[in-house]
PDB file of C-alpha atoms in Angstrom:
ATOM      1  CA  GLY A   1      -0.151  -0.131   0.059  1.00  0.00           C
ATOM      2  CA  GLU A   2       1.014   3.683   0.023  1.00  0.00           C
ATOM      3  CA  ASP A   3       3.915   4.650   2.737  1.00  0.00           C
ATOM      4  CA  VAL A   4       5.830   7.806   3.058  1.00  0.00           C
ATOM      5  CA  GLU A   5       8.601   7.810   5.548  1.00  0.00           C
ATOM      6  CA  GLN A   6      10.973  10.706   6.659  1.00  0.00           C
ATOM      7  CA  SER A   7      13.301  11.230   9.639  1.00  0.00           C
ATOM      8  CA  LEU A   8      11.871  12.213  12.739  1.00  0.00           C
ATOM      9  CA  PHE A   9      14.388  14.653  13.834  1.00  0.00           C
ATOM     10  CA  LEU A  10      16.711  17.290  12.653  1.00  0.00           C
ATOM     11  CA  SER A  11      18.879  19.938  14.208  1.00  0.00           C
ATOM     12  CA  VAL A  12      20.911  22.561  12.819  1.00  0.00           C
ATOM     13  CA  ARG A  13      22.696  25.883  13.336  1.00  0.00           C
ATOM     14  CA  GLU A  14      21.208  28.806  12.546  1.00  0.00           C
ATOM     15  CA  GLY A  15      22.199  30.222   9.049  1.00  0.00           C
ATOM     16  CA  ASP A  16      23.328  26.608   8.058  1.00  0.00           C
ATOM     17  CA  SER A  17      20.992  24.833   5.359  1.00  0.00           C
ATOM     18  CA  SER A  18      18.549  22.194   6.375  1.00  0.00           C
ATOM     19  CA  VAL A  19      17.989  19.169   4.165  1.00  0.00           C
ATOM     20  CA  ILE A  20      14.787  17.153   5.036  1.00  0.00           C
ATOM     21  CA  ASN A  21      14.380  13.796   3.121  1.00  0.00           C
ATOM     22  CA  CYS A  22      11.422  11.711   2.416  1.00  0.00           C
ATOM     23  CA  THR A  23      10.745   8.289   0.499  1.00  0.00           C
ATOM     24  CA  TYR A  24       7.600   7.225  -0.711  1.00  0.00           C
ATOM     25  CA  THR A  25       5.883   4.097  -2.347  1.00  0.00           C
ATOM     26  CA  ASP A  26       3.231   5.410  -4.855  1.00  0.00           C
ATOM     27  CA  SER A  27       4.939   5.478  -8.420  1.00  0.00           C
ATOM     28  CA  SER A  28       1.655   6.884  -9.710  1.00  0.00           C
ATOM     29  CA  SER A  29       1.570   9.855  -7.342  1.00  0.00           C
ATOM     30  CA  THR A  30       1.076  12.985  -9.859  1.00  0.00           C
ATOM     31  CA  TYR A  31       2.271  15.654  -6.871  1.00  0.00           C
ATOM     32  CA  LEU A  32       4.425  15.602  -3.744  1.00  0.00           C
ATOM     33  CA  TYR A  33       4.054  18.099  -1.093  1.00  0.00           C
ATOM     34  CA  TRP A  34       5.758  19.875   1.777  1.00  0.00           C
ATOM     35  CA  TYR A  35       3.972  21.114   4.382  1.00  0.00           C
ATOM     36  CA  LYS A  36       5.015  22.749   7.692  1.00  0.00           C
ATOM     37  CA  GLN A  37       3.139  22.821  10.806  1.00  0.00           C
ATOM     38  CA  GLU A  38       3.738  24.993  13.865  1.00  0.00           C
ATOM     39  CA  PRO A  39       2.757  24.250  17.472  1.00  0.00           C
ATOM     40  CA  GLY A  40      -0.968  24.203  17.806  1.00  0.00           C
ATOM     41  CA  ALA A  41      -1.583  25.021  14.162  1.00  0.00           C
ATOM     42  CA  GLY A  42      -2.508  23.493  11.120  1.00  0.00           C
ATOM     43  CA  LEU A  43      -0.599  22.741   8.131  1.00  0.00           C
ATOM     44  CA  GLN A  44       0.619  25.627   5.922  1.00  0.00           C
ATOM     45  CA  LEU A  45       1.798  24.799   2.108  1.00  0.00           C
ATOM     46  CA  LEU A  46       5.187  25.100   1.455  1.00  0.00           C
ATOM     47  CA  THR A  47       5.880  24.155  -1.984  1.00  0.00           C
ATOM     48  CA  TYR A  48       4.928  21.003  -4.387  1.00  0.00           C
ATOM     49  CA  ILE A  49       6.180  19.500  -6.982  1.00  0.00           C
ATOM     50  CA  PHE A  50       5.052  17.595 -10.046  1.00  0.00           C
ATOM     51  CA  SER A  51       6.370  14.460 -10.796  1.00  0.00           C
ATOM     52  CA  ASN A  52       7.739  15.328 -14.410  1.00  0.00           C
ATOM     53  CA  MET A  53      10.154  17.700 -12.675  1.00  0.00           C
ATOM     54  CA  ASP A  54      13.318  17.183 -10.904  1.00  0.00           C
ATOM     55  CA  MET A  55      13.452  20.465  -8.841  1.00  0.00           C
ATOM     56  CA  LYS A  56      11.802  23.344  -7.929  1.00  0.00           C
ATOM     57  CA  GLN A  57      13.250  26.479  -6.355  1.00  0.00           C
ATOM     58  CA  ASP A  58      11.238  28.867  -4.574  1.00  0.00           C
ATOM     59  CA  GLN A  59      13.317  31.616  -2.828  1.00  0.00           C
ATOM     60  CA  ARG A  60      14.772  29.595  -0.039  1.00  0.00           C
ATOM     61  CA  LEU A  61      13.419  26.423  -0.505  1.00  0.00           C
ATOM     62  CA  THR A  62      14.661  24.016  -2.976  1.00  0.00           C
ATOM     63  CA  VAL A  63      12.771  20.664  -3.786  1.00  0.00           C
ATOM     64  CA  LEU A  64      14.640  17.864  -5.162  1.00  0.00           C
ATOM     65  CA  LEU A  65      12.639  14.626  -6.550  1.00  0.00           C
ATOM     66  CA  ASN A  66      14.245  11.735  -7.871  1.00  0.00           C
ATOM     67  CA  LYS A  67      11.468   9.600  -9.385  1.00  0.00           C
ATOM     68  CA  LYS A  68      13.526   6.588 -10.047  1.00  0.00           C
ATOM     69  CA  ASP A  69      14.378   6.192  -6.173  1.00  0.00           C
ATOM     70  CA  LYS A  70      11.003   7.615  -4.898  1.00  0.00           C
ATOM     71  CA  HIS A  71      13.171  10.291  -3.069  1.00  0.00           C
ATOM     72  CA  LEU A  72      12.069  13.658  -2.309  1.00  0.00           C
ATOM     73  CA  SER A  73      13.948  16.040  -0.334  1.00  0.00           C
ATOM     74  CA  LEU A  74      13.567  19.733   0.848  1.00  0.00           C
ATOM     75  CA  ARG A  75      16.415  22.010   1.292  1.00  0.00           C
ATOM     76  CA  ILE A  76      16.106  25.436   3.307  1.00  0.00           C
ATOM     77  CA  ALA A  77      18.673  27.692   2.685  1.00  0.00           C
ATOM     78  CA  ASP A  78      20.037  30.062   5.584  1.00  0.00           C
ATOM     79  CA  THR A  79      17.568  28.543   8.053  1.00  0.00           C
ATOM     80  CA  GLN A  80      16.253  30.710  10.664  1.00  0.00           C
ATOM     81  CA  THR A  81      14.889  30.329  14.123  1.00  0.00           C
ATOM     82  CA  GLY A  82      11.479  30.832  12.942  1.00  0.00           C
ATOM     83  CA  ASP A  83      11.643  27.672  10.461  1.00  0.00           C
ATOM     84  CA  SER A  84      11.849  25.606  13.757  1.00  0.00           C
ATOM     85  CA  ALA A  85       8.315  23.316  12.972  1.00  0.00           C
ATOM     86  CA  ILE A  86       7.532  20.065  12.016  1.00  0.00           C
ATOM     87  CA  TYR A  87       7.803  19.530   8.187  1.00  0.00           C
ATOM     88  CA  PHE A  88       5.228  16.683   6.397  1.00  0.00           C
ATOM     89  CA  CYS A  89       6.211  15.065   3.440  1.00  0.00           C
ATOM     90  CA  ALA A  90       2.745  14.060   1.378  1.00  0.00           C
ATOM     91  CA  GLU A  91       2.057  12.019  -1.844  1.00  0.00           C
ATOM     92  CA  VAL A  92      -1.042  12.375  -3.588  1.00  0.00           C
ATOM     93  CA  SER A  93      -2.819   8.954  -4.158  1.00  0.00           C
ATOM     94  CA  GLY A  94      -5.850   7.491  -5.225  1.00  0.00           C
ATOM     95  CA  GLY A  95      -8.973   8.591  -7.126  1.00  0.00           C
ATOM     96  CA  TYR A  96     -10.027  11.586  -4.997  1.00  0.00           C
ATOM     97  CA  ASN A  97      -6.288  12.471  -4.768  1.00  0.00           C
ATOM     98  CA  LYS A  98      -6.119  12.199  -1.496  1.00  0.00           C
ATOM     99  CA  LEU A  99      -2.687  12.859   0.847  1.00  0.00           C
ATOM    100  CA  ILE A 100      -0.734  10.468   2.298  1.00  0.00           C
ATOM    101  CA  PHE A 101       1.543  11.721   4.956  1.00  0.00           C
ATOM    102  CA  GLY A 102       4.865  11.063   6.386  1.00  0.00           C
ATOM    103  CA  ALA A 103       5.275  10.994  10.478  1.00  0.00           C
ATOM    104  CA  GLY A 104       6.969  14.284   9.822  1.00  0.00           C
ATOM    105  CA  THR A 105      10.303  15.532  10.565  1.00  0.00           C
ATOM    106  CA  ARG A 106      11.057  18.140  13.522  1.00  0.00           C
ATOM    107  CA  LEU A 107      13.053  20.843  12.963  1.00  0.00           C
ATOM    108  CA  ALA A 108      15.084  22.486  15.589  1.00  0.00           C
ATOM    109  CA  VAL A 109      17.415  25.654  14.741  1.00  0.00           C
ATOM    110  CA  HIS A 110      19.526  26.807  17.288  1.00  0.00           C
ATOM    111  CA  PRO A 111      21.834  29.621  17.554  1.00  0.00           C
TER     112      PRO A 111
ATOM    113  CA  GLY B   1      -3.746  32.637  -1.994  1.00  0.00           C
ATOM    114  CA  ALA B   2      -6.145  30.223  -1.207  1.00  0.00           C
ATOM    115  CA  VAL B   3      -7.837  30.509   2.228  1.00  0.00           C
ATOM    116  CA  VAL B   4      -9.737  27.626   4.220  1.00  0.00           C
ATOM    117  CA  SER B   5     -11.629  28.680   7.373  1.00  0.00           C
ATOM    118  CA  GLN B   6     -12.136  26.131  10.154  1.00  0.00           C
ATOM    119  CA  HIS B   7     -14.381  26.901  13.244  1.00  0.00           C
ATOM    120  CA  PRO B   8     -14.174  26.514  16.311  1.00  0.00           C
ATOM    121  CA  SER B   9     -10.745  26.362  16.947  1.00  0.00           C
ATOM    122  CA  ARG B  10     -11.288  25.257  20.167  1.00  0.00           C
ATOM    123  CA  VAL B  11     -13.890  23.230  21.866  1.00  0.00           C
ATOM    124  CA  ILE B  12     -14.228  22.021  25.613  1.00  0.00           C
ATOM    125  CA  CYS B  13     -17.637  20.073  26.323  1.00  0.00           C
ATOM    126  CA  LYS B  14     -18.726  17.249  28.402  1.00  0.00           C
ATOM    127  CA  SER B  15     -18.851  13.549  27.698  1.00  0.00           C
ATOM    128  CA  GLY B  16     -21.884  12.752  25.628  1.00  0.00           C
ATOM    129  CA  THR B  17     -22.361  16.418  23.674  1.00  0.00           C
ATOM    130  CA  SER B  18     -22.450  16.430  19.906  1.00  0.00           C
ATOM    131  CA  VAL B  19     -19.585  18.890  18.192  1.00  0.00           C
ATOM    132  CA  LYS B  20     -20.296  20.426  14.877  1.00  0.00           C
ATOM    133  CA  ILE B  21     -16.916  21.573  13.071  1.00  0.00           C
ATOM    134  CA  GLU B  22     -17.158  23.814  10.176  1.00  0.00           C
ATOM    135  CA  CYS B  23     -14.719  23.803   7.202  1.00  0.00           C
ATOM    136  CA  ARG B  24     -15.069  26.771   4.701  1.00  0.00           C
ATOM    137  CA  SER B  25     -13.154  27.577   1.312  1.00  0.00           C
ATOM    138  CA  LEU B  26     -13.257  31.317   1.530  1.00  0.00           C
ATOM    139  CA  ASP B  27     -12.003  32.453  -1.873  1.00  0.00           C
ATOM    140  CA  PHE B  28     -12.330  29.340  -4.259  1.00  0.00           C
ATOM    141  CA  GLN B  29     -14.699  26.420  -4.763  1.00  0.00           C
ATOM    142  CA  ALA B  30     -13.934  23.225  -3.503  1.00  0.00           C
ATOM    143  CA  THR B  31     -15.627  20.065  -4.779  1.00  0.00           C
ATOM    144  CA  THR B  32     -13.849  17.740  -2.427  1.00  0.00           C
ATOM    145  CA  MET B  33     -12.901  18.409   1.412  1.00  0.00           C
ATOM    146  CA  PHE B  34     -11.041  16.182   3.492  1.00  0.00           C
ATOM    147  CA  TRP B  35     -11.166  15.423   7.453  1.00  0.00           C
ATOM    148  CA  TYR B  36      -8.036  14.763   9.091  1.00  0.00           C
ATOM    149  CA  ARG B  37      -7.549  13.659  12.776  1.00  0.00           C
ATOM    150  CA  GLN B  38      -3.992  14.237  14.488  1.00  0.00           C
ATOM    151  CA  PHE B  39      -2.829  13.110  17.995  1.00  0.00           C
ATOM    152  CA  PRO B  40      -0.206  14.451  19.592  1.00  0.00           C
ATOM    153  CA  LYS B  41       3.291  14.294  18.188  1.00  0.00           C
ATOM    154  CA  GLN B  42       1.881  12.216  15.482  1.00  0.00           C
ATOM    155  CA  SER B  43       0.799  12.429  11.572  1.00  0.00           C
ATOM    156  CA  LEU B  44      -2.428  13.475  10.159  1.00  0.00           C
ATOM    157  CA  MET B  45      -4.674  10.484   9.601  1.00  0.00           C
ATOM    158  CA  LEU B  46      -7.301  10.786   7.092  1.00  0.00           C
ATOM    159  CA  MET B  47     -10.601  10.473   8.141  1.00  0.00           C
ATOM    160  CA  ALA B  48     -12.868  10.666   5.433  1.00  0.00           C
ATOM    161  CA  THR B  49     -13.319  12.262   2.065  1.00  0.00           C
ATOM    162  CA  SER B  50     -16.148  14.820   1.644  1.00  0.00           C
ATOM    163  CA  ASN B  51     -17.842  15.196  -1.785  1.00  0.00           C
ATOM    164  CA  GLU B  52     -20.298  18.121  -2.542  1.00  0.00           C
ATOM    165  CA  GLY B  53     -23.682  16.805  -2.896  1.00  0.00           C
ATOM    166  CA  SER B  54     -23.066  12.905  -2.284  1.00  0.00           C
ATOM    167  CA  LYS B  55     -21.924  10.967   0.759  1.00  0.00           C
ATOM    168  CA  ALA B  56     -18.544  11.037   2.446  1.00  0.00           C
ATOM    169  CA  THR B  57     -15.917   8.201   1.641  1.00  0.00           C
ATOM    170  CA  TYR B  58     -14.701   7.174   4.828  1.00  0.00           C
ATOM    171  CA  GLU B  59     -11.245   5.640   5.608  1.00  0.00           C
ATOM    172  CA  GLN B  60     -11.262   1.921   7.397  1.00  0.00           C
ATOM    173  CA  GLY B  61     -11.782   1.826  10.708  1.00  0.00           C
ATOM    174  CA  VAL B  62     -13.426   5.410  10.840  1.00  0.00           C
ATOM    175  CA  GLU B  63     -17.160   4.979  12.194  1.00  0.00           C
ATOM    176  CA  LYS B  64     -19.709   6.870   9.731  1.00  0.00           C
ATOM    177  CA  ASP B  65     -22.301   6.939  12.502  1.00  0.00           C
ATOM    178  CA  LYS B  66     -19.931   8.406  15.003  1.00  0.00           C
ATOM    179  CA  PHE B  67     -18.252  11.321  12.715  1.00  0.00           C
ATOM    180  CA  LEU B  68     -21.412  12.694  10.408  1.00  0.00           C
ATOM    181  CA  ILE B  69     -19.916  14.584   7.541  1.00  0.00           C
ATOM    182  CA  ASN B  70     -22.273  16.987   5.119  1.00  0.00           C
ATOM    183  CA  HIS B  71     -20.952  18.695   2.327  1.00  0.00           C
ATOM    184  CA  ALA B  72     -23.697  20.770   1.086  1.00  0.00           C
ATOM    185  CA  SER B  73     -22.171  23.466  -0.881  1.00  0.00           C
ATOM    186  CA  LEU B  74     -19.101  23.803  -2.837  1.00  0.00           C
ATOM    187  CA  THR B  75     -17.522  25.999   0.053  1.00  0.00           C
ATOM    188  CA  LEU B  76     -18.657  24.443   3.298  1.00  0.00           C
ATOM    189  CA  SER B  77     -18.367  21.208   5.044  1.00  0.00           C
ATOM    190  CA  THR B  78     -18.757  20.130   8.254  1.00  0.00           C
ATOM    191  CA  LEU B  79     -18.003  17.068  10.761  1.00  0.00           C
ATOM    192  CA  THR B  80     -20.212  16.473  13.961  1.00  0.00           C
ATOM    193  CA  VAL B  81     -18.676  14.275  16.452  1.00  0.00           C
ATOM    194  CA  THR B  82     -21.608  12.734  17.808  1.00  0.00           C
ATOM    195  CA  SER B  83     -22.018  11.766  21.620  1.00  0.00           C
ATOM    196  CA  ALA B  84     -18.354  12.620  21.988  1.00  0.00           C
ATOM    197  CA  HIS B  85     -16.457  10.750  24.609  1.00  0.00           C
ATOM    198  CA  PRO B  86     -13.001  11.691  26.113  1.00  0.00           C
ATOM    199  CA  GLU B  87     -11.152   9.141  23.609  1.00  0.00           C
ATOM    200  CA  ASP B  88     -12.581  11.340  20.596  1.00  0.00           C
ATOM    201  CA  SER B  89     -10.440  14.268  22.035  1.00  0.00           C
ATOM    202  CA  SER B  90      -7.989  14.934  19.324  1.00  0.00           C
ATOM    203  CA  PHE B  91      -6.818  18.036  16.900  1.00  0.00           C
ATOM    204  CA  TYR B  92      -9.145  17.835  13.869  1.00  0.00           C
ATOM    205  CA  ILE B  93      -7.935  19.442  10.615  1.00  0.00           C
ATOM    206  CA  CYS B  94      -9.822  19.934   7.344  1.00  0.00           C
ATOM    207  CA  SER B  95      -8.543  20.565   3.905  1.00  0.00           C
ATOM    208  CA  ALA B  96     -10.040  21.871   0.812  1.00  0.00           C
ATOM    209  CA  ARG B  97      -9.016  21.180  -2.848  1.00  0.00           C
ATOM    210  CA  GLU B  98      -9.604  23.412  -5.665  1.00  0.00           C
ATOM    211  CA  LEU B  99     -11.741  22.590  -8.520  1.00  0.00           C
ATOM    212  CA  GLY B 100     -10.290  20.510 -10.743  1.00  0.00           C
ATOM    213  CA  GLY B 101      -6.647  20.604  -9.407  1.00  0.00           C
ATOM    214  CA  GLN B 102      -4.173  20.932  -6.594  1.00  0.00           C
ATOM    215  CA  PRO B 103      -2.751  21.511  -4.213  1.00  0.00           C
ATOM    216  CA  GLN B 104      -4.685  20.973  -0.982  1.00  0.00           C
ATOM    217  CA  HIS B 105      -5.292  23.845   1.424  1.00  0.00           C
ATOM    218  CA  PHE B 106      -5.706  23.511   5.286  1.00  0.00           C
ATOM    219  CA  GLY B 107      -7.817  24.958   7.895  1.00  0.00           C
ATOM    220  CA  ASP B 108      -5.992  25.758  11.144  1.00  0.00           C
ATOM    221  CA  GLY B 109      -7.449  23.014  12.941  1.00  0.00           C
ATOM    222  CA  THR B 110      -9.726  22.458  15.772  1.00  0.00           C
ATOM    223  CA  ARG B 111      -8.467  21.222  19.559  1.00  0.00           C
ATOM    224  CA  LEU B 112     -11.405  18.903  20.791  1.00  0.00           C
ATOM    225  CA  SER B 113     -11.235  18.232  24.496  1.00  0.00           C
ATOM    226  CA  ILE B 114     -14.109  16.302  25.856  1.00  0.00           C
ATOM    227  CA  LEU B 115     -14.222  15.994  29.663  1.00  0.00           C
TER     228      LEU B 115
END
């Protein structure tokens, strides 16, 4: 069945780059997403990539997609304390285009 | 950008009460809305897919009589937790998908606490 996996925790120093990795199983996924969740809040769409793309860059965010390995990554350049949050990777699956989420990666940014 | 409004943001009530949560797409039409449940420090679990004008599709293990979903218009879906008990306490989040496409936009969530 569908499954999305991501590492649970990442700690980086302020100003460094953060790379959050994700693997998925549904090769027919048309879109892959990155969402950000701050404590007690809903999900904020950060970026998404269409399956026929290898890379997408949006300001400090760079998404890389390796469709052969079913691997997705999110790179945050010049990470700031405000980037501390949980980041969810998600793939689109099924006729209703429902989202299958990973467990979330908690990003901690320290001075 | 697309905005999804979810109300209320927080509910505290006694066991046995039914609670209704609203999910509205404010600036776009959504034929499909989704309801998720999130336990502390865990990922989102899809409960059901809500389709305008038809019955919702529930995920395996989700009781349809317990979690009533109504999607009466292209901008509003409601989730009613009937006869809520403490084990129903959770963070409920809705999302809406724009007509004919992606992505899903999420509401801010409703924290439900049943005493």
